[in-house]
Backbone as a ProteinNet text record, in pm:
[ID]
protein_1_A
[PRIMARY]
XXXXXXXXXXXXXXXXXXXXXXXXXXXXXXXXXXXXXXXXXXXXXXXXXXXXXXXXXXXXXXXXXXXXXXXXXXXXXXXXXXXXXXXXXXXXXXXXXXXXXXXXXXXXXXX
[TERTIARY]
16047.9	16092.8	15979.7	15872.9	15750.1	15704.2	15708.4	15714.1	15795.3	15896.5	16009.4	16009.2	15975.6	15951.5	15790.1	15705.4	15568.1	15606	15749.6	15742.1	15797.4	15916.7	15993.5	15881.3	15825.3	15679.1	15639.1	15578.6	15483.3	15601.3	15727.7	15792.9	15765.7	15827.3	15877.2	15746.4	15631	15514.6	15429.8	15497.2	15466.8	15550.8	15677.4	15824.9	15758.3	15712.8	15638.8	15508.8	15454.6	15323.8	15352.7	15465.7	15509.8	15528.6	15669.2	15760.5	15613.9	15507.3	15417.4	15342.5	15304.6	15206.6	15324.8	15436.8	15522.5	15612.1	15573.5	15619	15568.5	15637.5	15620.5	15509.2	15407	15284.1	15311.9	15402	15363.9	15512.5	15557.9	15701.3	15702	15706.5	15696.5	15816.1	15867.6	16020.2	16056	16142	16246.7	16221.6	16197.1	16193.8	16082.2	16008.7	15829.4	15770.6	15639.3	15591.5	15616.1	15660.3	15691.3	15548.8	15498.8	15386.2	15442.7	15452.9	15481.3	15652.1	15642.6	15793.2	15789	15677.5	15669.3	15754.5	15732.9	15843.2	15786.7	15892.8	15871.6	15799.9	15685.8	15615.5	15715.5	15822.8	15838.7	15791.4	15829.8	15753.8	15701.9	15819.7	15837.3	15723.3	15694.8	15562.9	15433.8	15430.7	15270.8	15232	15130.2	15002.9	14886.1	14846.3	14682.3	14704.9	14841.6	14834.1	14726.3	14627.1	14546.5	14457	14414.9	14335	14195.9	14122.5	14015.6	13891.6	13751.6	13681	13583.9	13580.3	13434	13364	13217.1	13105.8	13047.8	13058.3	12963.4	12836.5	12770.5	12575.5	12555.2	12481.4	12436.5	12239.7	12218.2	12084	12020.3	12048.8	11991.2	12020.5	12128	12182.8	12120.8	12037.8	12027.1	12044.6	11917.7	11959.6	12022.8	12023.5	12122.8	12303.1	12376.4	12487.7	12580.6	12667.6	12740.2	12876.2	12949.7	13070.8	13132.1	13268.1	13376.3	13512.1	13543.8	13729.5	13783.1	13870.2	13985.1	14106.6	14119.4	14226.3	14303	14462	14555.8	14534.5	14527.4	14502.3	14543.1	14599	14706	14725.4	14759.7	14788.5	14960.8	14992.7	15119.2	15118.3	15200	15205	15108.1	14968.6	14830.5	14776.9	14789.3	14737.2	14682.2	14554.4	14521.7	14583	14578.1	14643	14543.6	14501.9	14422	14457.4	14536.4	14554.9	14483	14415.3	14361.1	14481.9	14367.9	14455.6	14419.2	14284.6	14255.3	14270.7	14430.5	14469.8	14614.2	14630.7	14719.9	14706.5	14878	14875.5	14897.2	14840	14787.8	14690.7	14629.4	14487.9	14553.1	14409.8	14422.2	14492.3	14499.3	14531.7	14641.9	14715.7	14851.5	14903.7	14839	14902.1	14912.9	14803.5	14823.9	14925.1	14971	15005.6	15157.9	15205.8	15317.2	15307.8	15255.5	15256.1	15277.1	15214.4	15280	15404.6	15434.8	15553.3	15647.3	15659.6	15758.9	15711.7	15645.4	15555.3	15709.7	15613	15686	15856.1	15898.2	16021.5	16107.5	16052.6	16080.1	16096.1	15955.1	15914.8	16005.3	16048	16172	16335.8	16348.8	16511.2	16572.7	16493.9	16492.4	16560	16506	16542	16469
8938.3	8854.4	8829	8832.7	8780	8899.4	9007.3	9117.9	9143.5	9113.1	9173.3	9071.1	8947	8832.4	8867.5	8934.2	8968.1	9077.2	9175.6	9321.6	9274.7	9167.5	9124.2	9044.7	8961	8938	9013.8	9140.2	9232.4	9302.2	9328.2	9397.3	9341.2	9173.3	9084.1	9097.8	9063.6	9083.9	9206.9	9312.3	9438.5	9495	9430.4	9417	9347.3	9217.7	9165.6	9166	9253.1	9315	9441.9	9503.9	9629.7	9610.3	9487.9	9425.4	9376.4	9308.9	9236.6	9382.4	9423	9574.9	9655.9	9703.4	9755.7	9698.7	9548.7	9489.6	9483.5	9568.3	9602.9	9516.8	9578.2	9457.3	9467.4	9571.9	9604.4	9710.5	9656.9	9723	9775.5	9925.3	9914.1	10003.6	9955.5	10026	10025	10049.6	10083.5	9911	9821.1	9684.2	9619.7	9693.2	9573.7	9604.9	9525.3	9505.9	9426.4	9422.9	9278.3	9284.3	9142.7	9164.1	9129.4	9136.3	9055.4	9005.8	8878.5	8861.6	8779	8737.1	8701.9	8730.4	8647.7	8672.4	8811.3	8913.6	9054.2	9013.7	9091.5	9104.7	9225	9191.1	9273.6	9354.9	9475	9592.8	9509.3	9450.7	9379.1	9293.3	9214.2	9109.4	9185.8	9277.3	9360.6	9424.8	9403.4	9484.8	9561.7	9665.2	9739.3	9739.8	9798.8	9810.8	9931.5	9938	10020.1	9969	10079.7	10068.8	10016.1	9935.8	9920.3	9910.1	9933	9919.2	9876	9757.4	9690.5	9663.4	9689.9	9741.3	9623.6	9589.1	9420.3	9476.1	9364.6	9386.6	9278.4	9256	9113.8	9142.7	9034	9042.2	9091.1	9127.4	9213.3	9383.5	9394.9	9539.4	9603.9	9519.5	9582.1	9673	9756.1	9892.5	10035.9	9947.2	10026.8	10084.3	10090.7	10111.8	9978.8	10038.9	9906.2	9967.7	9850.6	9899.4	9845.9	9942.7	9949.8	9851.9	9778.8	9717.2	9761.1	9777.1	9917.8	9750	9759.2	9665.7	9699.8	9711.8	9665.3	9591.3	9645.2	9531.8	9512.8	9396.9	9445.1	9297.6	9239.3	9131.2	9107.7	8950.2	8899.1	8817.9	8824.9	8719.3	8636.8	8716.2	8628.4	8625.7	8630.6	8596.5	8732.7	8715.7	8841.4	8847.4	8952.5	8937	9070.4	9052	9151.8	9154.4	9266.3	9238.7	9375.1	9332.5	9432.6	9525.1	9661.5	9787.5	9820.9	9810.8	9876.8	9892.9	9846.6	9795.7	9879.4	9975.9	10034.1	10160.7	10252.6	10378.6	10441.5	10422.9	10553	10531	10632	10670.5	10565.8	10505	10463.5	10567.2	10719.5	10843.2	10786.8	10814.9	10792.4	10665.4	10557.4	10449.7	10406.6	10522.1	10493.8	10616	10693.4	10824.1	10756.9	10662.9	10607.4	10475.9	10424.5	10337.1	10406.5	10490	10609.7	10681.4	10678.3	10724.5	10636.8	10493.7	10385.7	10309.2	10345.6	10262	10362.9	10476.7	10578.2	10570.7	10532.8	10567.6	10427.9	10302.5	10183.4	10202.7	10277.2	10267.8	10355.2	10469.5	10578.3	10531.4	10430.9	10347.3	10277.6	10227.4	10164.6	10037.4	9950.1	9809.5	9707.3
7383.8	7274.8	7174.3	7224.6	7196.5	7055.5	7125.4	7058.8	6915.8	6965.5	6859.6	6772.3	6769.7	6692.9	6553.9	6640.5	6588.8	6537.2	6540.2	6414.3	6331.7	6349.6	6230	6107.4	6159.8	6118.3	6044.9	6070.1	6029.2	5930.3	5935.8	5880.3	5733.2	5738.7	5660.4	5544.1	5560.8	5552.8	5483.1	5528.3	5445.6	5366.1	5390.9	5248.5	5145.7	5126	5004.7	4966.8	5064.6	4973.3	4906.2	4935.2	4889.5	4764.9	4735.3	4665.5	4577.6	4564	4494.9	4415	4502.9	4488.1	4322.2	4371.1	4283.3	4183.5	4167.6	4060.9	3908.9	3850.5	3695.3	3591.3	3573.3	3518.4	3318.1	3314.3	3128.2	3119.3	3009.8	3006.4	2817.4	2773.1	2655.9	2616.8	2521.6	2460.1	2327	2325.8	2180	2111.9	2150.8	2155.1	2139.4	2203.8	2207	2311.1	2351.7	2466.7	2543.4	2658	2743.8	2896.6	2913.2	3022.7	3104.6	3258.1	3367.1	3301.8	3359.5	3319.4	3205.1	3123	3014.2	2883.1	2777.2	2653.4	2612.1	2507.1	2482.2	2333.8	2304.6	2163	2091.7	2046.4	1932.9	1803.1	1802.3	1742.4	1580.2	1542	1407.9	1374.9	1499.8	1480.8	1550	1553.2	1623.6	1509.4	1505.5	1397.6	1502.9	1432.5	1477.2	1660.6	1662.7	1842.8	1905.1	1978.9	1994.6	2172	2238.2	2321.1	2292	2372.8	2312.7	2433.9	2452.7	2579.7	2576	2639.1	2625.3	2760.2	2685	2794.9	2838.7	2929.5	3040	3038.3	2980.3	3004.6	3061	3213.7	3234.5	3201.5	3212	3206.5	3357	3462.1	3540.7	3560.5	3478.3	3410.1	3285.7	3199.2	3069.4	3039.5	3097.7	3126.8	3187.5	3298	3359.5	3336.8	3449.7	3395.5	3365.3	3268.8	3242.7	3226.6	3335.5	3332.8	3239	3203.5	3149.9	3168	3025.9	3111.2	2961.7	3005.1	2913	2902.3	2774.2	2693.2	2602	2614	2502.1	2448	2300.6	2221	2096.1	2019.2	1980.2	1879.9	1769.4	1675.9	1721	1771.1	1738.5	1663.4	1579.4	1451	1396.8	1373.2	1423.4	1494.3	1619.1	1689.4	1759.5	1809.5	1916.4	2015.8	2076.5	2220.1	2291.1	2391.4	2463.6	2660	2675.9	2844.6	2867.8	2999.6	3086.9	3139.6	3121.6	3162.9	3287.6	3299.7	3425.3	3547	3591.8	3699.2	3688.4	3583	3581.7	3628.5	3626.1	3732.6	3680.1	3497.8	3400.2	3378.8	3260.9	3218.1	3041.3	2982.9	2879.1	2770.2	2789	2692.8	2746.4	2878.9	2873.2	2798.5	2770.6	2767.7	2588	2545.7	2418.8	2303.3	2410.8	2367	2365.6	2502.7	2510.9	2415.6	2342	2249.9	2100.8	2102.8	1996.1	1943.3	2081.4	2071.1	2010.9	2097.1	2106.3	1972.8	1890	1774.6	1656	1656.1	1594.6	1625.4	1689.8	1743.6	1644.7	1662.2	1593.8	1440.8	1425.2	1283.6	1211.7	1272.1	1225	1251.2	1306.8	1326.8	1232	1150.5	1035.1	1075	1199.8	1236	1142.4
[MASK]
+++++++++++++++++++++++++++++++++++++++++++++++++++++++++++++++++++++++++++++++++++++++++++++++++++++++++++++++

């Protein structure tokens, strides 16, 4: 009993790290950008949408290497908006090639 109590457990357990792991972080379409389950930035209110990468220097790095964080980045109605990419399961080329597209695709609908 003891057992079968401790897989349902482990089952239950590796269903919502699965479920957490594969939940949609950046959604881009015919429509806008939407983050997480946040409100969608429509194509209409985005300006200068573009990848962008900035290099971390601490003062015990100067010279050495300095890593990289890869950002969408992008004007809503004013406002900046910058989310980390680097946690995604494309390459920044993919992600700006698919912003291209869906940019272009808006901009030719005549909404």
């Amino acid at each position: 009993m003891t057992v079968l109590i401790l897989v349902l457990l482990t089952a239950f357990i590796v269903y919502f790290i699965i479920k957490i792991i594969s939940a949609t972080i950046i959604s881009i379409d015919g429509k806008g950008i939407q983050v997480r389950e946040c409100i969608r930035y429509l194509w209409n209110d985005i300006q200068l949408e573009k990848i962008t990468v900035k290099h971390l220097v601490s003062w015990e790095s100067k010279h050495d290497y300095r890593p990289e964080m890869n950002y969408l980045y992008f004007f809503h109605k004013g406002e900046k908006i910058e989310i980390n990419i680097d946690d995604f399961d494309m390459t920044d080329y993919q992600l700006s090639q698919v912003l291209k597209i869906f940019r272009s695709r808006y901009n030719h609908s005549g909404l």
